[in-house]
CSV table of C-alpha atoms and ligand atoms in Angstrom, one decimal:
chain,number,residue,atom,x,y,z
A,393,MET,CA,-11.9,2.6,10.2
A,394,ASN,CA,-11.2,-0.2,12.7
A,395,TYR,CA,-8.6,-2.8,11.6
A,396,HIS,CA,-8.7,-6.3,13.0
A,397,VAL,CA,-5.7,-8.4,12.4
A,398,LEU,CA,-5.8,-12.2,12.8
A,399,THR,CA,-2.1,-13.2,13.1
A,400,LEU,CA,0.4,-15.4,15.0
A,401,PHE,CA,2.7,-12.5,15.7
A,402,PRO,CA,0.3,-9.9,17.1
A,403,GLU,CA,3.5,-8.1,18.6
A,404,MET,CA,4.8,-7.2,15.1
A,405,ILE,CA,1.4,-5.7,14.2
A,406,GLU,CA,1.1,-3.7,17.5
A,407,GLN,CA,4.7,-2.4,17.4
A,408,GLY,CA,4.9,-1.3,13.7
A,409,LEU,CA,1.9,1.0,13.2
A,410,HIS,CA,1.8,3.4,16.3
A,411,THR,CA,4.3,5.9,14.9
A,412,SER,CA,3.9,9.0,12.5
A,413,ILE,CA,0.8,9.9,10.7
A,414,ILE,CA,-1.0,6.5,11.4
A,415,GLY,CA,-0.2,6.5,15.3
A,416,ARG,CA,-1.5,10.2,15.3
A,417,ALA,CA,-4.9,9.1,13.6
A,418,MET,CA,-5.2,6.4,16.2
A,419,GLN,CA,-4.7,8.9,19.0
A,420,LYS,CA,-7.5,11.0,17.5
A,421,GLY,CA,-9.7,7.9,17.3
A,422,ILE,CA,-10.1,8.1,13.5
A,423,LEU,CA,-8.4,4.7,13.3
A,424,SER,CA,-8.4,1.6,15.6
A,425,LEU,CA,-6.1,-1.4,15.4
A,426,GLU,CA,-6.7,-4.8,17.1
A,427,ALA,CA,-4.2,-7.6,16.6
A,428,VAL,CA,-5.9,-11.0,17.5
A,429,ASN,CA,-3.8,-13.8,18.3
A,430,ILE,CA,-4.8,-16.9,16.5
A,431,ARG,CA,-3.1,-19.1,19.0
A,432,ASP,CA,-5.6,-17.9,21.6
A,433,PHE,CA,-8.0,-20.0,19.8
A,434,ALA,CA,-6.2,-23.2,19.6
A,435,PHE,CA,-7.9,-25.2,22.4
A,436,ASN,CA,-5.6,-28.3,22.8
A,437,LYS,CA,-2.9,-28.9,25.3
A,438,HIS,CA,-0.1,-27.3,23.4
A,439,GLN,CA,-2.0,-24.5,21.9
A,440,LYS,CA,-0.8,-26.1,18.4
A,441,VAL,CA,-2.2,-24.2,15.2
A,442,ASP,CA,-0.5,-26.0,12.6
A,443,ASP,CA,-0.2,-29.7,11.2
A,444,TYR,CA,1.1,-31.8,8.4
A,445,PRO,CA,-0.4,-31.4,5.0
A,446,TYR,CA,-2.7,-34.1,3.7
A,447,GLY,CA,-1.0,-35.7,0.6
A,448,GLY,CA,2.4,-35.1,1.9
A,449,GLY,CA,5.0,-32.2,1.1
A,450,ALA,CA,7.1,-29.8,2.8
A,451,GLY,CA,6.0,-27.6,5.6
A,452,MET,CA,3.1,-27.2,7.9
A,453,VAL,CA,-0.4,-26.0,7.3
A,454,MET,CA,-2.4,-23.7,9.6
A,455,GLN,CA,-5.5,-25.4,10.8
A,456,ALA,CA,-8.8,-24.2,10.0
A,457,GLU,CA,-10.7,-24.1,13.4
A,458,PRO,CA,-8.2,-21.6,15.3
A,459,VAL,CA,-8.5,-19.2,12.3
A,460,TYR,CA,-12.3,-19.5,12.1
A,461,LEU,CA,-12.7,-18.9,16.0
A,462,ALA,CA,-10.6,-16.0,15.7
A,463,TYR,CA,-12.4,-14.7,12.9
A,464,ALA,CA,-15.9,-15.5,14.8
A,465,SER,CA,-14.6,-13.7,17.8
A,466,VAL,CA,-14.2,-10.3,16.0
A,467,CYS,CA,-17.5,-10.6,14.2
A,468,GLU,CA,-19.2,-11.3,17.6
A,469,LYS,CA,-17.6,-8.5,19.3
A,470,ILE,CA,-18.6,-5.9,16.6
A,471,GLY,CA,-21.8,-7.4,15.5
A,472,THR,CA,-21.1,-7.3,11.8
A,473,LYS,CA,-19.2,-9.6,9.1
A,474,PRO,CA,-16.7,-7.4,7.6
A,475,ARG,CA,-14.6,-8.1,4.4
A,476,VAL,CA,-11.8,-10.5,5.1
A,477,ILE,CA,-8.6,-9.9,3.3
A,478,TYR,CA,-6.2,-12.8,3.1
A,479,LEU,CA,-2.7,-11.8,2.5
A,480,THR,CA,-1.2,-14.3,-0.3
A,481,PRO,CA,1.2,-14.1,-3.1
A,482,GLN,CA,-1.6,-15.9,-5.2
A,483,GLY,CA,-3.9,-12.9,-4.5
A,484,LYS,CA,-4.6,-9.5,-6.9
A,485,VAL,CA,-1.9,-7.3,-6.6
A,486,PHE,CA,-2.5,-4.2,-4.4
A,487,HIS,CA,-2.8,-0.9,-5.9
A,488,GLN,CA,-3.9,2.8,-5.0
A,489,ALA,CA,-7.4,2.3,-6.4
A,490,MET,CA,-7.9,-0.7,-4.0
A,491,ALA,CA,-6.7,1.4,-1.0
A,492,ARG,CA,-9.2,4.1,-1.9
A,493,GLU,CA,-11.9,1.7,-2.2
A,494,LEU,CA,-11.1,-0.2,1.0
A,495,ALA,CA,-10.9,2.9,2.9
A,496,LEU,CA,-14.8,3.4,2.6
A,497,GLU,CA,-15.4,0.5,4.9
A,498,GLU,CA,-16.0,0.8,8.6
A,499,ASP,CA,-14.2,-2.3,9.6
A,500,LEU,CA,-11.6,-4.6,7.8
A,501,ILE,CA,-10.3,-8.0,8.9
A,502,PHE,CA,-6.8,-9.0,7.7
A,503,LEU,CA,-5.8,-12.7,7.8
A,504,CYS,CA,-2.0,-13.3,8.0
A,505,GLY,CA,-0.8,-16.8,7.1
A,506,HIS,CA,2.5,-18.4,7.8
A,507,TYR,CA,4.2,-21.8,7.1
A,508,GLU,CA,2.8,-23.3,3.8
A,509,GLY,CA,-0.6,-21.6,4.0
A,510,ILE,CA,-4.0,-22.2,5.7
A,511,ASP,CA,-6.3,-24.9,5.3
A,512,GLU,CA,-8.2,-24.2,2.3
A,513,ARG,CA,-11.7,-24.8,3.8
A,514,VAL,CA,-11.8,-21.8,6.2
A,515,LEU,CA,-10.6,-19.7,3.4
A,516,GLU,CA,-13.4,-20.7,1.4
A,517,GLU,CA,-15.7,-19.9,4.2
A,518,ILE,CA,-14.5,-16.5,5.5
A,519,VAL,CA,-12.3,-14.9,3.0
A,520,THR,CA,-13.8,-12.1,0.6
A,521,ASP,CA,-10.5,-10.7,-0.9
A,522,TYR,CA,-7.2,-12.4,-1.9
A,523,VAL,CA,-4.6,-9.8,-1.9
A,524,SER,CA,-0.6,-9.8,-2.7
A,525,ILE,CA,1.7,-6.9,-2.5
A,526,GLY,CA,3.8,-7.6,-5.4
A,527,ASP,CA,5.6,-10.6,-7.1
A,528,TYR,CA,8.1,-11.6,-4.6
A,529,VAL,CA,7.9,-14.1,-1.5
A,530,LEU,CA,7.5,-13.2,1.9
A,531,THR,CA,7.6,-15.4,5.1
A,532,GLY,CA,4.2,-14.2,6.3
A,533,GLY,CA,1.1,-11.8,5.8
A,534,GLU,CA,2.2,-9.4,8.6
A,535,LEU,CA,4.1,-7.0,6.5
A,536,PRO,CA,1.8,-6.9,3.6
A,537,ALA,CA,-1.0,-6.4,6.2
A,538,MET,CA,0.9,-3.3,7.5
A,539,VAL,CA,1.7,-2.1,4.1
A,540,MET,CA,-2.0,-2.1,3.4
A,541,ILE,CA,-3.0,-0.6,6.5
A,542,ASP,CA,-0.6,2.2,6.1
A,543,SER,CA,-1.8,2.7,2.6
A,544,ILE,CA,-5.7,2.6,3.2
A,545,SER,CA,-5.4,4.7,6.4
A,546,ARG,CA,-4.1,7.8,4.4
A,547,MET,CA,-7.1,7.6,2.3
A,548,VAL,CA,-9.5,7.7,5.3
A,549,PRO,CA,-11.0,11.4,5.7
A,550,GLY,CA,-9.1,13.2,8.5
A,551,VAL,CA,-6.0,11.0,8.7
A,552,LEU,CA,-4.0,13.5,6.5
A,553,SER,CA,-4.1,17.2,7.2
A,554,ASN,CA,-4.9,19.6,4.2
A,555,GLN,CA,-1.0,20.0,4.0
A,556,GLU,CA,-0.4,16.5,3.6
A,557,SER,CA,-3.5,15.7,1.5
A,558,GLY,CA,-3.4,12.8,-1.1
A,559,GLU,CA,-4.4,14.9,-4.1
A,560,THR,CA,-1.4,15.9,-5.9
A,561,GLU,CA,1.0,13.0,-5.3
A,562,SER,CA,2.4,9.9,-7.1
A,563,PHE,CA,-0.3,7.9,-9.0
A,564,ALA,CA,-3.0,10.6,-9.0
A,565,GLY,CA,-3.9,10.4,-12.5
A,566,ASN,CA,-1.3,7.7,-13.1
A,567,LEU,CA,1.6,9.9,-12.9
A,568,LEU,CA,4.8,10.0,-10.5
A,569,GLU,CA,5.4,12.8,-8.4
A,570,TYR,CA,7.5,15.8,-9.5
A,571,PRO,CA,10.8,16.4,-7.7
A,572,GLN,CA,11.0,18.4,-4.5
A,573,TYR,CA,13.7,21.0,-3.3
A,574,SER,CA,14.2,22.8,0.0
A,575,ARG,CA,17.0,25.2,1.3
A,576,PRO,CA,19.7,25.9,0.7
A,577,GLU,CA,19.6,27.2,-2.9
A,578,THR,CA,22.9,25.5,-3.7
A,579,TRP,CA,24.2,22.2,-2.2
A,580,HIS,CA,27.1,20.4,-3.5
A,581,GLU,CA,27.3,22.9,-6.4
A,582,ARG,CA,23.7,21.9,-7.5
A,583,LYS,CA,21.2,24.6,-7.9
A,584,VAL,CA,17.4,24.5,-7.3
A,585,PRO,CA,15.8,24.9,-10.6
A,586,GLU,CA,15.2,28.5,-11.4
A,587,VAL,CA,11.6,28.5,-12.1
A,588,LEU,CA,10.9,27.4,-8.5
A,589,LEU,CA,12.5,30.5,-7.0
A,590,SER,CA,10.7,32.8,-9.6
A,591,GLY,CA,7.6,33.0,-7.5
A,592,HIS,CA,5.5,32.8,-10.7
A,593,HIS,CA,3.0,30.1,-9.8
A,594,ALA,CA,1.5,29.2,-13.2
A,595,ASN,CA,4.9,28.6,-14.4
A,596,VAL,CA,5.8,26.3,-11.3
A,597,GLU,CA,2.6,24.3,-11.9
A,598,ARG,CA,3.6,23.7,-15.6
A,599,TRP,CA,7.2,22.7,-14.8
A,600,ARG,CA,5.9,20.3,-12.1
A,601,ARG,CA,3.4,18.8,-14.5
A,602,GLU,CA,6.3,18.5,-17.0
A,603,GLN,CA,8.6,16.9,-14.6
A,604,SER,CA,6.0,14.3,-13.6
A,605,ILE,CA,5.3,13.4,-17.2
A,606,LEU,CA,9.1,13.0,-18.0
A,607,ARG,CA,9.7,10.8,-14.7
A,608,THR,CA,6.6,8.7,-15.5
A,609,ASP,CA,7.9,8.3,-19.0
A,610,LYS,CA,11.4,7.3,-17.8
A,611,TRP,CA,10.8,5.1,-14.9
A,612,ARG,CA,7.3,3.7,-15.3
A,613,PRO,CA,6.0,3.7,-18.9
A,614,ASP,CA,3.6,1.3,-18.1
A,615,LEU,CA,1.6,3.9,-16.2
A,616,LEU,CA,2.0,6.6,-18.6
A,617,LYS,CA,-0.3,4.5,-21.0
A,618,LYS,CA,-3.0,5.0,-18.6
A,619,ALA,CA,-2.3,8.6,-17.5
A,620,ASP,CA,-4.7,11.4,-18.8
A,621,LEU,CA,-2.4,13.5,-20.8
A,622,THR,CA,-3.9,16.2,-23.0
A,623,GLY,CA,-3.3,16.1,-26.7
A,624,LYS,CA,-0.8,18.8,-26.2
A,625,GLU,CA,1.0,17.2,-23.5
A,626,TRP,CA,1.5,14.1,-25.8
A,627,ALA,CA,2.8,16.3,-28.6
A,628,TRP,CA,5.2,17.9,-26.2
A,629,LEU,CA,6.3,14.6,-24.7
A,630,HIS,CA,7.2,13.4,-28.1
A,631,GLU,CA,9.0,16.6,-28.8
A,632,GLN,CA,11.0,16.0,-25.6
A,633,ARG,CA,11.6,12.3,-26.5
A,634,LYS,CA,13.2,13.5,-29.9
A,635,LYS,CA,15.3,16.2,-28.4
A,636,GLN,CA,16.7,13.4,-25.8
A,637,ARG,CA,17.5,11.1,-28.7
A,638,GLU,CA,19.2,14.0,-30.6
A,639,ASN,CA,21.3,14.8,-27.6
A,640,SER,CA,22.4,11.3,-26.8
A,641,GLU,CA,23.4,10.8,-30.5
A,642,SER,CA,25.6,13.9,-30.7
B,1760,6GU,CL1,0.2,-10.9,0.7
B,1760,6GU,N1,2.1,-12.8,1.4
B,1760,6GU,C1,3.3,-13.3,1.3
B,1760,6GU,N2,3.6,-14.3,2.2
B,1760,6GU,N3,4.2,-12.9,0.4
B,1760,6GU,C2,4.0,-12.1,-0.3
B,1760,6GU,C3,2.8,-11.3,-0.5
B,1760,6GU,C4,1.8,-11.6,0.7
B,1760,6GU,N4,2.7,-10.4,-1.4
B,1760,6GU,C5,3.8,-10.4,-2.0
B,1760,6GU,N5,4.5,-11.5,-1.3
């Protein structure tokens, strides 16, 4: 996977993604990352990239031409026209299935806006995907691009080791992950759940599955509706909820 990020703040992108698992994958050559400075494509005396909005209003708008030339330079260099993801609060909200799907691409271009946005005409011409990372406002698209790159990268084959594999984790089957424990057995008078010390693999698996279901029910009931629970598991959950209610009443 080769990422190309069009931005006015290339150093932000370059600093943030060379550590940990993503950094290791870049050293191995499984991923590459190029930050393209849009300002390098502003061919005017002051390298100006923004101007006042037609029709008036607050803020500045990023002009079409430098963005277009930055995009064209990437396409020219790699000889293809990859998908272009524009980071905007107006886009579709990013989720795990999108990360899995985007991980299949060979190249991806991320377009990061600032100020009050980018001239609509260049967006119409080059953008294939409008993506938001949630319902809150940020000052620019760089952090969202980094969030997406992290999440897409771990779905690229070879980035995670078998140990770190993305199979049994949060959002697999729309369930949250079960709680984890490590040594010591007792910490601040809190004991590790007995079943995890039992060495009984099937019981451990069952307990973890149950914990995933309970957590999702408690913290993300919206996800649970989409989770693939068996009829038996739904029955068990209803039983647990009933017990919980009885406990809180007494
Ligand atoms: Cl993608 N951009 C900005 N500026 N703010 C956001 C966002 C993106 N996603 C959520 N808030």
